[in-house]
mmCIF file of C-alpha atoms in Angstrom:
data_model
loop_
_atom_site.group_PDB
_atom_site.id
_atom_site.type_symbol
_atom_site.label_atom_id
_atom_site.label_comp_id
_atom_site.label_asym_id
_atom_site.label_seq_id
_atom_site.Cartn_x
_atom_site.Cartn_y
_atom_site.Cartn_z
ATOM 1 C CA UNK H 98 0.000 0.000 0.000
ATOM 2 C CA UNK H 99 1.384 3.394 -0.890
ATOM 3 C CA UNK H 100 1.945 6.155 1.614
ATOM 4 C CA UNK H 101 -0.537 8.348 -0.247
ATOM 5 C CA UNK H 102 -3.232 5.654 0.081
ATOM 6 C CA UNK H 103 -2.639 5.347 3.806
ATOM 7 C CA UNK H 104 -2.774 9.079 4.437
ATOM 8 C CA UNK H 105 -5.790 9.611 2.165
ATOM 9 C CA UNK H 106 -7.681 7.049 4.266
ATOM 10 C CA UNK H 107 -7.193 9.157 7.412
ATOM 11 C CA UNK H 108 -7.619 12.859 8.132
ATOM 12 C CA UNK H 109 -4.014 13.212 9.247
ATOM 13 C CA UNK H 110 -1.206 11.706 11.235
ATOM 14 C CA UNK H 111 -3.043 11.847 14.607
ATOM 15 C CA UNK H 112 -6.005 9.934 13.137
ATOM 16 C CA UNK H 113 -3.644 7.344 11.681
ATOM 17 C CA UNK H 114 -1.820 6.991 15.026
ATOM 18 C CA UNK H 115 -5.131 6.694 16.876
ATOM 19 C CA UNK H 116 -6.314 3.925 14.536
ATOM 20 C CA UNK H 117 -2.975 2.110 14.750
ATOM 21 C CA UNK H 118 -2.915 2.403 18.545
ATOM 22 C CA UNK H 119 -6.493 1.135 18.883
ATOM 23 C CA UNK H 120 -5.864 -1.789 16.524
ATOM 24 C CA UNK H 121 -2.635 -2.803 18.280
ATOM 25 C CA UNK H 122 -4.233 -2.487 21.711
ATOM 26 C CA UNK H 123 -7.233 -4.540 20.656
ATOM 27 C CA UNK H 124 -5.041 -7.235 19.134
ATOM 28 C CA UNK H 125 -2.919 -7.505 22.276
ATOM 29 C CA UNK H 126 -5.777 -7.255 24.779
ATOM 30 C CA UNK H 127 -8.099 -9.645 22.972
ATOM 31 C CA UNK H 128 -11.541 -8.995 21.509
ATOM 32 C CA UNK H 129 -10.073 -6.444 19.120
ATOM 33 C CA UNK H 130 -13.377 -5.802 17.364
ATOM 34 C CA UNK H 131 -15.283 -5.052 20.548
ATOM 35 C CA UNK H 132 -15.311 -1.782 22.449
ATOM 36 C CA UNK H 133 -15.223 -3.208 25.967
ATOM 37 C CA UNK H 134 -13.176 -1.932 28.894
ATOM 38 C CA UNK H 135 -9.786 -3.545 29.356
ATOM 39 C CA UNK H 136 -10.698 -4.989 32.773
ATOM 40 C CA UNK H 137 -13.676 -6.807 31.250
ATOM 41 C CA UNK H 138 -11.688 -8.563 28.524
ATOM 42 C CA UNK H 139 -11.149 -12.320 28.962
ATOM 43 C CA UNK H 140 -7.392 -12.104 29.675
ATOM 44 C CA UNK H 141 -7.962 -9.424 32.286
ATOM 45 C CA UNK H 142 -10.742 -11.390 33.941
ATOM 46 C CA UNK H 143 -8.450 -14.405 34.281
ATOM 47 C CA UNK H 144 -5.719 -12.295 35.868
ATOM 48 C CA UNK H 145 -8.163 -10.517 38.158
ATOM 49 C CA UNK H 146 -9.421 -13.895 39.381
ATOM 50 C CA UNK H 147 -5.914 -14.761 40.647
ATOM 51 C CA UNK H 148 -6.111 -14.972 44.468
ATOM 52 C CA UNK H 149 -2.551 -13.899 45.336
ATOM 53 C CA UNK H 150 -0.866 -10.549 44.774
ATOM 54 C CA UNK H 151 2.172 -12.241 43.230
ATOM 55 C CA UNK H 152 0.027 -14.311 40.865
ATOM 56 C CA UNK H 153 -1.956 -11.220 39.926
ATOM 57 C CA UNK H 154 1.205 -9.199 39.211
ATOM 58 C CA UNK H 155 2.694 -12.057 37.176
ATOM 59 C CA UNK H 156 -0.486 -12.319 35.109
ATOM 60 C CA UNK H 157 -0.708 -8.567 34.675
ATOM 61 C CA UNK H 158 2.938 -8.497 33.573
ATOM 62 C CA UNK H 159 2.192 -11.106 30.903
ATOM 63 C CA UNK H 160 -0.571 -8.874 29.540
ATOM 64 C CA UNK H 161 1.640 -5.787 29.766
ATOM 65 C CA UNK H 162 4.450 -7.450 27.810
ATOM 66 C CA UNK H 163 1.956 -8.526 25.152
ATOM 67 C CA UNK H 164 0.574 -4.995 24.946
ATOM 68 C CA UNK H 165 4.054 -3.535 24.649
ATOM 69 C CA UNK H 166 4.998 -6.055 21.984
ATOM 70 C CA UNK H 167 2.240 -4.543 19.841
ATOM 71 C CA UNK H 168 2.213 -0.944 21.103
ATOM 72 C CA UNK H 169 5.736 0.168 21.993
ATOM 73 C CA UNK H 170 6.760 1.451 18.562
ATOM 74 C CA UNK H 171 3.380 3.084 17.947
ATOM 75 C CA UNK H 172 3.580 4.711 21.380
ATOM 76 C CA UNK H 173 7.021 6.119 20.519
ATOM 77 C CA UNK H 174 5.652 7.526 17.249
ATOM 78 C CA UNK H 175 2.744 9.082 19.144
ATOM 79 C CA UNK H 176 5.086 10.608 21.724
ATOM 80 C CA UNK H 177 7.203 12.157 18.955
ATOM 81 C CA UNK H 178 4.163 13.419 17.043
ATOM 82 C CA UNK H 179 2.741 14.985 20.218
ATOM 83 C CA UNK H 180 5.710 17.329 20.420
ATOM 84 C CA UNK H 181 4.683 19.013 17.166
ATOM 85 C CA UNK H 182 0.974 18.346 16.656
ATOM 86 C CA UNK H 183 -1.785 19.518 19.053
ATOM 87 C CA UNK H 184 -4.142 16.692 17.992
ATOM 88 C CA UNK H 185 -1.436 14.111 18.644
ATOM 89 C CA UNK H 186 -0.796 15.812 22.002
ATOM 90 C CA UNK H 187 -4.464 15.411 22.903
ATOM 91 C CA UNK H 188 -4.345 11.736 21.957
ATOM 92 C CA UNK H 189 -1.196 11.189 24.025
ATOM 93 C CA UNK H 190 -2.786 12.993 26.981
ATOM 94 C CA UNK H 191 -5.819 10.706 26.668
ATOM 95 C CA UNK H 192 -3.583 7.608 26.556
ATOM 96 C CA UNK H 193 -1.691 8.840 29.647
ATOM 97 C CA UNK H 194 -4.953 9.495 31.515
ATOM 98 C CA UNK H 195 -6.273 6.025 30.638
ATOM 99 C CA UNK H 196 -3.003 4.464 31.769
ATOM 100 C CA UNK H 197 -3.195 6.355 35.084
ATOM 101 C CA UNK H 198 -6.720 5.035 35.660
ATOM 102 C CA UNK H 199 -5.431 1.553 34.864
ATOM 103 C CA UNK H 200 -2.599 2.012 37.360
ATOM 104 C CA UNK H 201 -5.149 2.858 40.069
ATOM 105 C CA UNK H 202 -7.050 -0.318 39.229
ATOM 106 C CA UNK H 203 -3.864 -2.383 39.475
ATOM 107 C CA UNK H 204 -3.110 -0.919 42.899
ATOM 108 C CA UNK H 205 -6.663 -1.568 44.117
ATOM 109 C CA UNK H 206 -6.445 -5.153 42.846
ATOM 110 C CA UNK H 207 -3.104 -5.706 44.589
ATOM 111 C CA UNK H 208 -4.381 -4.110 47.796
ATOM 112 C CA UNK H 209 -7.352 -6.494 47.755
ATOM 113 C CA UNK H 210 -4.868 -9.382 47.891
ATOM 114 C CA UNK H 211 -2.064 -8.042 50.109
ATOM 115 C CA UNK H 212 -0.870 -5.016 52.045
ATOM 116 C CA UNK H 213 1.136 -2.439 50.147
ATOM 117 C CA UNK H 214 4.723 -2.040 51.307
ATOM 118 C CA UNK H 215 5.232 0.058 54.397
ATOM 119 C CA UNK H 216 5.066 3.794 53.728
ATOM 120 C CA UNK H 217 3.327 3.467 50.348
ATOM 121 C CA UNK H 218 -0.165 4.892 49.950
ATOM 122 C CA UNK H 219 -2.570 4.239 47.098
ATOM 123 C CA UNK H 220 -1.778 7.480 45.237
ATOM 124 C CA UNK H 221 1.975 6.990 45.457
ATOM 125 C CA UNK H 222 1.599 3.360 44.388
ATOM 126 C CA UNK H 223 -0.592 4.320 41.417
ATOM 127 C CA UNK H 224 1.889 7.022 40.365
ATOM 128 C CA UNK H 225 4.743 4.500 40.485
ATOM 129 C CA UNK H 226 2.792 1.897 38.514
ATOM 130 C CA UNK H 227 1.713 4.575 36.001
ATOM 131 C CA UNK H 228 5.338 5.501 35.379
ATOM 132 C CA UNK H 229 6.483 1.884 35.151
ATOM 133 C CA UNK H 230 3.812 0.730 32.706
ATOM 134 C CA UNK H 231 4.886 3.251 30.108
ATOM 135 C CA UNK H 232 5.564 1.335 26.859
ATOM 136 C CA UNK H 233 8.704 3.463 26.457
ATOM 137 C CA UNK H 234 10.380 1.431 29.209
ATOM 138 C CA UNK H 235 9.751 -1.753 27.211
ATOM 139 C CA UNK H 236 10.906 -0.008 24.034
ATOM 140 C CA UNK H 237 14.171 1.116 25.608
ATOM 141 C CA UNK H 238 15.080 -2.261 27.075
ATOM 142 C CA UNK H 239 13.698 -4.674 24.461
ATOM 143 C CA UNK H 240 14.123 -2.696 21.248
ATOM 144 C CA UNK H 241 17.115 -0.532 22.095
ATOM 145 C CA UNK H 242 19.075 -2.713 24.520
ATOM 146 C CA UNK H 243 18.013 -5.998 22.903
ATOM 147 C CA UNK H 244 16.615 -7.645 26.027
ATOM 148 C CA UNK H 245 14.426 -10.633 25.288
ATOM 149 C CA UNK H 246 10.774 -10.250 26.193
ATOM 150 C CA UNK H 247 11.250 -13.066 28.733
ATOM 151 C CA UNK H 248 14.099 -11.177 30.408
ATOM 152 C CA UNK H 249 12.023 -8.003 30.504
ATOM 153 C CA UNK H 250 9.054 -9.926 31.928
ATOM 154 C CA UNK H 251 11.106 -11.486 34.733
ATOM 155 C CA UNK H 252 12.696 -8.170 35.628
ATOM 156 C CA UNK H 253 9.419 -6.243 35.425
ATOM 157 C CA UNK H 254 7.339 -8.570 37.593
ATOM 158 C CA UNK H 255 10.079 -8.449 40.245
ATOM 159 C CA UNK H 256 10.106 -4.668 40.011
ATOM 160 C CA UNK H 257 6.332 -4.452 40.524
ATOM 161 C CA UNK H 258 6.450 -6.896 43.431
ATOM 162 C CA UNK H 259 9.251 -4.981 45.106
ATOM 163 C CA UNK H 260 7.696 -1.558 44.506
ATOM 164 C CA UNK H 261 4.194 -2.482 45.637
ATOM 165 C CA UNK H 262 4.745 -5.230 48.212
ATOM 166 C CA UNK H 263 8.252 -4.438 49.442
ATOM 167 C CA UNK H 264 11.697 -5.844 48.769
ATOM 168 C CA UNK H 265 11.141 -8.866 51.002
ATOM 169 C CA UNK H 266 8.071 -9.886 48.993
ATOM 170 C CA UNK H 267 9.945 -10.171 45.714
ATOM 171 C CA UNK H 268 12.395 -13.009 45.214
ATOM 172 C CA UNK H 269 15.649 -12.044 43.529
ATOM 173 C CA UNK H 270 15.439 -12.497 39.790
ATOM 174 C CA UNK H 271 18.300 -12.604 37.377
ATOM 175 C CA UNK H 272 18.554 -9.746 34.889
ATOM 176 C CA UNK H 273 20.926 -11.730 32.664
ATOM 177 C CA UNK H 274 20.095 -12.039 28.951
ATOM 178 C CA UNK H 275 18.279 -15.119 27.754
#
């Protein structure tokens, strides 16, 4: 397909990025043709049914890695476009707001299964999760530094466990390449 065909099908770069982002998200999250909230999708329901905080975080990390596999490069393009285009900036702001709401849900789900680490409140925990679940982190380590997705997954789930539950809750994981 030619570049002209792609751009004539959309009203501009922000519309193209929005469509690409939505398609990639839907593909990764499951039920790509349905407009249902992320937490109601089958993969999310399975993870949310996990009774332990560690199991929940491991399942969430699997979903996050899958999302990043599909979204990381599109997210980087959106971030770059947002610097120059007000419509792209609005889309990025919307994505960031949605991710922050998702981070609050993650914290509430973890809190329902275990106590947060000492000194961490819900807002601070949600801010930390919001920052960590930025696809740019995946992009930097997997695409730029050539980590395998398995290595990233192991490191990331340990990071979430340590940040939310405390360093004693997270077993040491190797950050060696696979």
